[in-house]
XYZ file of C-alpha atoms in Angstrom:
634
model
C -0.068 0.032 0.184
C 1.464 3.214 -1.090
C 2.265 6.024 1.975
C -0.443 8.119 2.874
C 0.578 11.819 3.478
C -1.309 14.160 6.255
C -1.379 17.605 6.107
C -2.571 19.278 9.000
C -3.226 22.750 10.574
C -4.799 24.404 13.704
C -6.153 27.660 13.670
C -6.899 30.784 14.020
C -3.764 32.042 13.931
C -2.949 35.727 12.997
C -6.280 36.890 14.360
C -5.504 34.852 17.718
C -2.032 36.380 18.247
C -2.961 40.009 17.225
C -6.110 40.081 19.705
C -3.721 40.946 22.725
C -3.879 44.131 25.035
C -0.790 43.501 26.772
C 2.874 41.799 25.472
C 1.845 38.579 27.626
C -1.282 38.181 25.636
C 0.977 37.941 22.794
C 3.209 35.390 24.574
C 0.342 33.316 25.709
C -1.519 33.416 22.075
C 1.740 31.967 20.364
C 2.888 29.643 22.801
C -0.485 27.995 23.165
C -0.762 27.340 19.322
C 2.344 25.899 19.418
C 1.919 23.483 22.293
C -1.514 22.403 21.129
C -0.147 21.854 17.798
C 2.556 19.814 19.363
C 0.169 17.517 20.870
C -0.861 16.677 17.643
C 2.596 16.106 16.574
C 3.518 14.076 19.514
C 0.593 11.832 18.867
C 1.182 10.926 15.427
C 4.713 9.903 16.348
C 3.286 7.667 19.435
C 0.824 5.992 17.127
C 3.466 5.158 14.533
C 3.361 7.761 12.062
C 6.168 9.968 11.156
C 6.579 13.868 11.026
C 7.985 14.988 7.654
C 7.772 18.358 8.411
C 8.947 20.293 10.555
C 11.850 18.005 12.033
C 10.869 17.803 15.651
C 12.954 14.964 16.898
C 15.238 17.463 19.253
C 12.299 20.084 19.532
C 12.202 21.220 23.279
C 8.343 21.685 23.284
C 7.864 17.964 21.497
C 10.167 16.379 24.358
C 8.435 18.462 27.475
C 4.857 17.333 25.877
C 6.100 13.793 25.941
C 7.416 13.835 29.415
C 11.202 13.786 28.585
C 13.821 15.174 30.694
C 15.260 18.705 29.812
C 14.376 22.180 29.595
C 10.772 23.216 29.795
C 10.354 25.732 27.126
C 8.036 29.033 27.398
C 8.319 30.204 23.785
C 6.324 28.554 20.904
C 8.849 26.691 18.735
C 6.559 24.550 16.612
C 4.367 26.132 13.739
C 0.777 25.251 13.523
C 0.519 23.256 10.515
C 2.677 20.143 9.843
C 3.018 16.876 7.418
C 3.183 13.248 8.518
C 3.234 9.735 6.713
C 0.318 7.886 8.553
C 0.792 4.096 9.590
C 0.177 1.697 7.056
C -3.371 0.229 6.802
C -5.100 3.104 9.025
C -8.146 4.771 8.019
C -7.397 8.651 7.485
C -10.276 9.818 9.597
C -10.522 7.525 12.232
C -6.262 8.438 12.867
C -6.968 12.042 12.646
C -9.822 11.720 15.122
C -7.413 10.420 17.911
C -5.329 13.267 16.463
C -7.672 15.933 17.038
C -9.063 14.064 20.329
C -5.222 14.841 21.553
C -5.402 18.585 20.964
C -9.113 18.889 22.436
C -8.080 16.836 25.537
C -5.000 19.063 26.303
C -6.932 22.294 25.577
C -9.829 21.048 27.928
C -7.344 20.222 30.478
C -6.047 24.062 30.397
C -9.368 25.515 30.123
C -11.040 23.381 33.392
C -7.981 24.447 35.109
C -8.476 28.084 34.400
C -12.227 27.671 35.310
C -11.567 26.312 38.487
C -9.306 28.638 39.904
C -10.507 31.863 38.093
C -14.473 31.523 37.305
C -16.023 28.894 38.911
C -16.800 30.563 42.211
C -18.391 33.526 41.061
C -20.226 31.898 37.757
C -23.486 31.664 39.619
C -23.680 35.485 39.709
C -23.279 35.522 35.853
C -26.503 34.751 33.676
C -25.424 31.436 31.706
C -21.475 31.971 32.366
C -21.293 28.149 32.186
C -22.946 27.566 29.264
C -21.007 30.839 27.587
C -17.597 29.269 28.776
C -18.479 25.589 27.508
C -19.573 27.049 23.955
C -16.556 28.945 23.312
C -13.953 26.564 24.656
C -15.686 23.942 22.543
C -15.762 25.741 19.257
C -12.685 28.121 19.485
C -10.299 26.043 17.500
C -10.621 25.119 13.680
C -8.799 21.837 12.690
C -8.044 21.601 9.134
C -6.426 18.273 7.537
C -6.203 16.598 3.978
C -4.553 13.368 3.131
C -2.668 13.465 -0.429
C 0.680 14.144 -2.074
C 0.580 17.390 -3.182
C 1.740 20.287 -0.915
C -0.791 22.534 -1.858
C -3.736 20.464 -0.714
C -4.155 22.159 2.609
C -4.137 25.733 1.463
C -7.116 24.339 -1.002
C -9.073 22.601 1.812
C -8.943 25.629 3.904
C -10.972 27.229 1.070
C -14.226 25.095 2.459
C -15.738 26.665 5.197
C -16.754 23.199 6.923
C -16.902 24.951 10.531
C -19.513 26.958 11.603
C -19.362 28.736 14.966
C -22.262 29.062 17.217
C -23.644 32.533 17.151
C -22.113 34.672 19.817
C -25.059 36.872 21.399
C -24.872 39.955 23.797
C -22.000 42.726 24.740
C -18.684 41.307 23.273
C -15.117 40.622 24.988
C -12.845 43.701 24.832
C -10.019 41.460 23.896
C -11.616 39.215 21.172
C -14.303 41.058 19.851
C -16.349 38.310 18.197
C -16.932 36.518 21.108
C -19.594 37.175 24.450
C -18.220 38.352 27.426
C -18.527 35.794 30.288
C -21.271 37.589 32.667
C -23.887 37.120 30.157
C -25.592 40.721 30.962
C -25.678 43.387 28.453
C -24.763 46.703 29.719
C -26.440 46.165 33.087
C -25.780 46.549 36.690
C -25.760 43.051 37.225
C -22.476 42.982 34.429
C -20.466 45.260 36.870
C -21.359 43.192 40.016
C -19.992 40.189 38.114
C -17.097 41.503 36.998
C -16.211 43.126 40.673
C -16.946 39.881 42.198
C -14.437 38.417 40.033
C -11.934 40.705 40.617
C -12.194 40.189 44.365
C -12.231 36.396 43.922
C -8.803 37.392 42.094
C -7.632 39.434 45.093
C -8.678 36.731 47.526
C -6.696 34.031 45.331
C -3.923 32.166 47.008
C -2.337 32.633 43.479
C 0.214 35.449 43.653
C -0.387 38.132 41.046
C -3.971 37.167 40.031
C -5.315 40.513 40.981
C -3.383 42.351 38.386
C -4.863 40.639 35.540
C -8.261 42.142 35.023
C -8.477 45.464 34.713
C -11.718 47.646 35.819
C -12.719 48.136 32.057
C -11.732 45.066 30.888
C -14.912 42.110 30.350
C -13.320 38.934 28.989
C -14.608 36.035 27.073
C -13.606 32.471 27.962
C -10.876 32.262 25.290
C -9.652 35.972 26.527
C -9.788 34.593 30.714
C -7.490 31.596 29.588
C -5.286 33.534 27.381
C -4.419 36.131 30.382
C -4.202 32.937 32.927
C -2.872 30.017 31.855
C 0.649 31.070 32.161
C -0.252 31.546 36.044
C -1.396 28.270 36.210
C 1.012 26.331 33.843
C 2.137 23.855 36.365
C -1.675 22.443 36.819
C -2.807 23.638 33.183
C 0.422 21.829 31.204
C 2.119 20.018 33.285
C 5.133 22.134 33.841
C 5.881 25.750 35.605
C 6.827 28.766 33.256
C 9.689 30.380 34.538
C 9.163 33.848 35.999
C 10.313 35.885 32.760
C 7.284 34.361 30.710
C 4.881 35.523 33.363
C 6.479 38.939 34.106
C 6.748 39.608 30.032
C 7.828 43.258 29.732
C 5.387 45.878 28.966
C 5.865 48.005 25.619
C 6.640 51.165 28.169
C 9.283 49.019 29.805
C 10.993 48.216 26.259
C 10.996 51.649 25.183
C 12.537 53.080 28.172
C 14.765 50.241 28.632
C 17.972 52.348 27.395
C 17.150 54.899 29.448
C 16.990 52.989 32.406
C 20.381 51.725 31.791
C 22.093 54.829 30.854
C 20.657 56.172 33.953
C 22.182 53.708 36.527
C 25.793 53.815 34.436
C 25.947 57.468 33.883
C 23.948 59.015 36.959
C 23.745 56.147 39.761
C 22.922 58.877 42.180
C 20.318 60.102 40.539
C 18.980 57.071 39.748
C 18.909 56.029 43.115
C 16.921 59.071 44.322
C 14.404 58.378 41.665
C 13.832 54.478 42.874
C 13.793 55.993 46.480
C 11.190 58.417 45.723
C 9.161 55.684 43.461
C 9.241 53.224 46.453
C 7.937 55.771 48.617
C 4.873 56.247 46.309
C 4.406 52.167 45.941
C 5.160 52.110 42.428
C 4.456 48.414 41.808
C 7.408 46.239 40.894
C 5.392 44.481 37.830
C 8.415 44.292 35.226
C 10.728 41.479 34.946
C 14.393 42.998 33.632
C 15.914 39.285 33.790
C 14.868 38.857 29.840
C 17.624 41.261 29.074
C 21.366 40.597 29.165
C 22.107 44.218 29.959
C 19.985 44.233 32.845
C 21.482 41.155 34.285
C 24.563 42.862 33.958
C 23.790 45.813 35.491
C 22.268 44.194 38.689
C 25.595 42.695 38.969
C 27.420 45.777 38.832
C 24.829 47.805 40.540
C 23.023 45.419 43.102
C 21.704 48.527 45.198
C 19.928 49.771 42.211
C 18.323 46.440 40.854
C 14.995 47.480 42.109
C 14.839 50.093 39.161
C 14.610 47.395 36.654
C 11.383 45.822 38.370
C 9.465 49.277 38.335
C 6.153 49.597 36.298
C 6.873 50.600 33.004
C 4.977 53.656 32.538
C 6.362 54.806 35.602
C 9.754 56.164 33.493
C 7.714 58.825 31.573
C 6.566 62.033 32.888
C 3.212 62.040 30.861
C 2.423 59.398 33.757
C 3.922 60.499 36.686
C 1.756 63.986 36.172
C -1.224 62.156 35.070
C -4.258 61.168 37.950
C -5.363 58.531 35.483
C -1.931 56.686 36.028
C -2.120 57.335 39.670
C -5.458 55.833 39.754
C -4.452 52.837 37.650
C -1.852 51.693 40.040
C -4.094 52.347 43.283
C -5.288 49.128 44.865
C -5.686 47.331 48.211
C -1.733 46.945 47.857
C -1.310 50.189 46.332
C -3.364 52.723 48.001
C -3.358 56.388 47.180
C -0.418 58.275 47.184
C -0.372 61.807 48.952
C 0.523 64.889 46.863
C 4.038 65.554 48.497
C 5.420 61.997 47.595
C 4.226 62.393 44.060
C 5.738 65.989 43.809
C 9.140 64.242 44.927
C 9.187 61.344 42.874
C 8.607 64.077 39.779
C 11.273 66.507 40.783
C 13.665 63.363 40.876
C 12.591 62.127 37.400
C 13.270 65.844 36.220
C 16.466 65.758 37.540
C 17.521 62.641 35.397
C 15.901 63.795 32.487
C 18.007 67.115 32.818
C 20.942 64.915 33.019
C 20.517 62.276 30.714
C 17.318 63.149 28.397
C 13.641 62.088 27.984
C 13.359 58.263 27.480
C 12.138 57.247 24.152
C 8.512 56.547 23.982
C 9.549 53.834 20.870
C 10.203 50.256 20.794
C 10.412 48.063 17.749
C 8.290 44.962 16.865
C 10.015 42.681 14.532
C 8.059 40.306 11.960
C 9.693 38.219 9.728
C 8.968 35.080 7.585
C 10.521 32.896 4.720
C 9.481 33.413 1.007
C 7.896 31.114 -0.950
C 8.549 27.933 1.619
C 5.824 25.931 -0.474
C 7.712 26.111 -3.753
C 11.089 25.239 -1.942
C 9.236 22.058 -0.615
C 8.025 21.363 -3.942
C 11.156 21.537 -5.794
C 12.908 18.644 -6.883
C 16.728 17.801 -6.234
C 17.957 14.281 -6.657
C 16.065 11.666 -4.209
C 16.400 13.434 -1.574
C 13.730 14.368 1.090
C 12.512 17.995 0.619
C 10.446 17.993 3.176
C 13.291 16.581 5.780
C 16.310 18.652 4.328
C 14.153 21.828 4.406
C 12.843 21.241 7.933
C 16.295 20.580 9.285
C 17.368 23.961 7.785
C 14.513 25.274 9.219
C 15.460 23.820 12.689
C 19.180 25.052 12.379
C 17.548 28.654 11.742
C 15.662 28.815 14.954
C 18.356 27.031 17.084
C 19.750 29.546 19.074
C 17.429 32.660 17.565
C 15.908 33.213 20.983
C 19.683 33.591 22.579
C 20.464 36.083 19.500
C 17.460 38.102 20.369
C 18.054 38.098 24.192
C 21.718 39.524 23.576
C 20.252 42.251 21.979
C 17.994 43.210 24.970
C 15.355 42.105 22.902
C 12.275 39.298 23.504
C 10.903 36.484 21.400
C 7.536 35.947 21.032
C 7.458 33.269 18.975
C 10.297 31.455 16.543
C 8.697 28.163 14.814
C 9.513 27.347 11.414
C 10.144 30.144 8.926
C 8.233 32.513 11.473
C 9.783 34.859 13.810
C 8.008 37.748 16.196
C 10.098 39.631 18.452
C 9.999 42.503 20.214
C 13.096 45.265 21.261
C 14.263 48.190 22.067
C 14.531 50.525 19.186
C 18.356 51.105 18.742
C 19.192 47.112 18.391
C 16.126 46.409 16.162
C 17.855 47.007 12.662
C 20.964 44.925 13.745
C 18.672 42.034 14.833
C 16.894 41.812 11.499
C 19.968 42.059 9.732
C 21.494 39.039 11.562
C 18.234 37.389 11.749
C 18.600 37.470 7.793
C 22.042 36.110 7.758
C 21.198 33.361 10.060
C 18.535 32.309 7.849
C 20.460 32.508 4.540
C 23.391 30.320 6.254
C 20.934 27.826 7.507
C 19.724 27.168 3.797
C 23.439 27.298 2.379
C 22.658 24.498 0.160
C 19.572 26.503 -1.217
C 20.573 30.106 -2.938
C 16.918 30.497 -3.590
C 15.654 30.240 0.446
C 15.237 34.018 1.319
C 13.823 35.767 4.055
C 11.518 38.823 4.440
C 11.091 41.137 7.357
C 8.545 43.885 8.854
C 9.942 46.407 11.437
C 7.483 48.520 13.089
C 8.738 51.399 15.169
C 5.735 51.811 17.204
C 4.786 53.947 20.051
C 4.401 52.891 23.388
C 1.027 53.340 23.718
C -0.091 52.094 20.072
C -2.845 49.157 20.175
C -1.156 45.640 19.738
C -3.890 44.361 18.063
C -3.521 46.728 15.240
C -0.249 46.854 15.537
C 0.095 43.513 14.769
C -2.196 43.207 12.150
C -0.302 46.485 10.602
C 3.215 44.072 10.699
C 1.557 41.232 8.793
C 0.208 43.657 5.872
C 3.738 45.614 6.208
C 5.457 41.803 5.605
C 2.949 40.375 2.982
C 1.956 43.192 1.352
C 4.641 45.517 0.958
C 8.050 43.617 1.789
C 7.178 40.202 -0.181
C 4.716 41.603 -2.965
C 5.879 45.520 -3.547
C 9.345 44.676 -2.805
C 9.790 41.471 -4.378
C 10.570 39.331 -1.276
C 14.112 39.286 0.142
C 13.033 42.487 1.604
C 12.725 44.642 4.733
C 10.017 46.831 5.079
C 10.072 49.747 7.836
C 7.247 51.828 9.243
C 6.877 54.459 12.004
C 3.760 54.263 14.223
C 2.870 57.355 16.168
C 0.044 57.435 18.396
C -2.469 58.293 15.423
C -1.321 55.360 13.525
C 1.442 54.593 10.496
C 3.133 57.895 9.401
C 5.508 56.762 6.881
C 6.699 53.658 5.321
C 9.551 52.588 3.279
C 11.132 49.127 1.891
C 14.117 48.000 0.422
C 16.086 44.638 -0.776
C 17.962 43.257 1.924
C 21.281 44.143 -0.359
C 20.343 47.666 -0.226
C 19.597 47.683 3.305
C 22.812 46.071 4.357
C 25.061 47.120 1.654
C 26.127 45.630 -1.648
C 28.825 43.035 -1.168
C 28.324 42.927 2.765
C 27.340 39.845 4.515
C 25.638 41.746 7.530
C 27.646 39.290 9.804
C 28.370 42.020 12.431
C 24.320 43.627 12.112
C 25.657 46.737 10.603
C 23.710 48.684 7.534
C 23.967 51.361 5.050
C 21.969 53.446 7.270
C 24.841 53.417 9.772
C 26.912 56.221 8.297
C 24.178 58.288 9.405
C 22.926 57.477 12.556
C 24.367 55.806 15.715
C 27.535 57.060 18.213
C 30.052 57.093 15.283
C 28.026 58.458 12.270
C 28.640 62.011 11.374
C 25.693 64.019 12.802
C 25.095 66.060 9.615
C 22.450 68.681 10.596
C 22.034 70.055 7.269
C 21.511 66.795 5.647
C 18.719 66.040 7.852
C 16.865 69.414 8.515
C 13.509 69.954 8.253
C 14.138 72.310 5.354
C 16.543 70.117 3.305
C 14.377 67.017 3.743
C 11.108 68.821 2.600
C 12.843 69.794 -0.210
C 14.070 66.207 -0.786
C 10.432 64.831 -0.756
C 9.319 67.583 -3.117
C 11.821 66.838 -5.513
C 11.368 63.172 -5.500
C 7.267 63.892 -5.993
C 7.829 65.880 -8.514
C 10.403 63.461 -10.901
C 7.846 60.497 -10.027
C 6.092 61.616 -13.631
C 9.149 62.772 -15.270
C 9.591 60.941 -19.090
C 13.117 60.154 -18.162
C 14.913 57.103 -17.110
C 15.994 56.375 -13.555
C 19.633 57.293 -14.369
C 18.688 60.650 -15.624
C 16.329 61.152 -12.730
C 19.117 60.348 -10.192
C 21.342 62.697 -11.723
C 18.874 65.817 -11.990
C 17.747 64.973 -8.086
C 21.382 65.171 -7.617
C 22.311 68.161 -9.045
C 19.566 70.043 -7.615
C 19.870 68.729 -3.901
C 23.619 69.294 -3.834
C 22.819 73.106 -4.707
C 19.980 73.060 -2.258
C 22.309 71.431 0.601
C 25.044 74.116 -0.315
C 22.320 77.278 0.043
C 21.200 75.740 3.616
C 24.927 76.087 4.618
C 26.157 78.973 6.446
C 28.233 81.075 4.299
C 31.415 80.245 6.566
C 30.867 76.660 6.172
C 30.456 76.283 2.200
C 32.190 73.282 0.688
C 33.852 72.024 -2.587
C 31.867 69.949 -5.181
C 33.839 67.016 -4.220
C 32.836 67.289 -0.520
C 29.048 67.674 -1.460
C 28.951 64.799 -3.503
C 30.355 62.852 -0.542
C 27.550 64.056 1.656
C 24.532 64.051 -0.387
C 24.968 61.615 -3.250
C 24.679 58.704 -0.888
C 21.534 59.552 0.691
C 19.906 60.235 -2.522
C 21.263 56.784 -3.988
C 19.782 54.982 -0.807
C 16.188 56.838 -1.684
C 16.499 55.851 -5.309
C 16.788 52.330 -4.243
C 14.065 52.365 -1.802
C 10.300 51.969 -2.187
C 7.436 53.690 -0.176
C 4.505 52.012 1.465
C 2.380 51.897 -1.953
C 5.403 50.096 -3.646
C 6.048 53.061 -5.476
C 9.985 53.063 -6.858
C 12.777 56.122 -5.883
C 10.928 56.866 -2.218
C 12.509 59.965 -0.221
C 10.573 58.263 2.844
C 13.808 56.346 3.786
C 15.342 59.817 4.569
C 12.498 60.740 6.431
C 12.409 57.586 8.535
C 16.542 58.192 9.026
C 15.564 61.801 10.487
C 13.400 60.119 13.199
C 15.879 57.274 13.780
C 18.827 59.943 14.374
C 16.369 61.604 16.894
C 15.660 58.523 18.917
C 19.530 57.547 18.763
C 20.257 60.995 20.769
C 19.079 59.229 23.661
C 20.904 55.852 23.030
C 22.954 54.763 26.245
């Protein structure tokens, strides 16, 4: 009998991960998908099947699921889809039913544990709360499978809508907007009483940290509750405890402020100590966990008396919060009662003293999303008699091995690293370097596959930007800009301010890194204009010059001349504009003008804007933004 190939996938993926209000929601979502997919793979192996793709022999998550000794992971390392060879003589439907049952049983154990510890006691105060919970838990996951040889069968199968979820009535979850919130009431006084009772139950719970998990304006569904709480119940829910760093995933404010915190301790330890003292006096909660970051670990060793500053609530590093009544209201609780005004004023003064000395913390961090290009075609290509799936899978395993450590070495945190997908969050000044190093790592992992490339999306996001919109936009940036408009093997970059994205550009990796350069050290062409060793030319990045640059690029877009002639016209005009903007005593020669102006024009000519249009000045506008942030870098 011919071997039967199973293609299996678990969803939803992008929406489930994107429906997150906190960074730890992202981590929990990605880990849950990987963990449940791992149960399906483990079941296949236990029942005589063979996983073709991905290679999971040494995957730590599979080993943990199987109860083997070794490190217990907390970052998702398995993709949500796989291919396997079924044992001889089995009925595909019967076999897959057993695999699906393994996934559903693992999910039910998690759900039951969260229900027992979080919801069960207050459920009688709701209106059909148990019924809502059971419905959402039972019908949330979509499992799709097909048996056949073609690698695109699963994508074709997913076009059939075979699972219709039950209708979700009533008021919706504030985290997952298509699901009903658990109280069952609709804008009724009983709804407020239900959630207040649940928060009180969390306060009274023996589980440390429960009371901080649901804010007063949050009303969650069963899925939202599970996503939020299962990391705190991991020992009971999945069989091993997640480390403290998984439970205390850094907030976006903490990621943004991290370079400032490090600089404060290293350059102004006395002022940093004064700030810590006043923050402690004001009962600023130690909600962050700096052990994710190599720089913080080093700081704690060198300045143990200042270790407490690395645990402070992330928003407390920003003056706008310290002077906001809403911020102080948000941290008040039975643990943190209202703080008197004199203590607040002392803390605000200590913060002002620090910012006067080292500047204000940046409000931006970076979100990095990367994905291999046309992996399906790579799997389908023929190369001798080798098992293409196994070869590609082993290359992917090599790519993900050590990936989280590479990100951590640059003070970043990995949310997900499975297959060819990567999601990470970083301080702004490390993001470009990490993206370049990950691209190099991918190419080295596929050294025998010269056509194997990876694209990336890098969003410099304001710390208050909503994560749900940010994740969806990052996927758009990756799929529609880096891959589609720029033609893959590319990086797309955007800046997302408080009102949304304000500029976008993209370019081939070769343009970003520099022709003939490997990217081994993480350096980029942009480094000549930013960073501590760059020539900080204020004229080149002045508002007046950049306005003219953007204006001229727009005017030249429709000129009936080729790119080479456009480039020469632009350079001629912008050299003159640069010269005009210089003070009289600083006039420079034509050779010097070319050295200063032409490289920036060259870079813009090789870049695209957010619509995919070639020859874009947006890259220069981005450089000005990044230079402003770099001025605060430690």
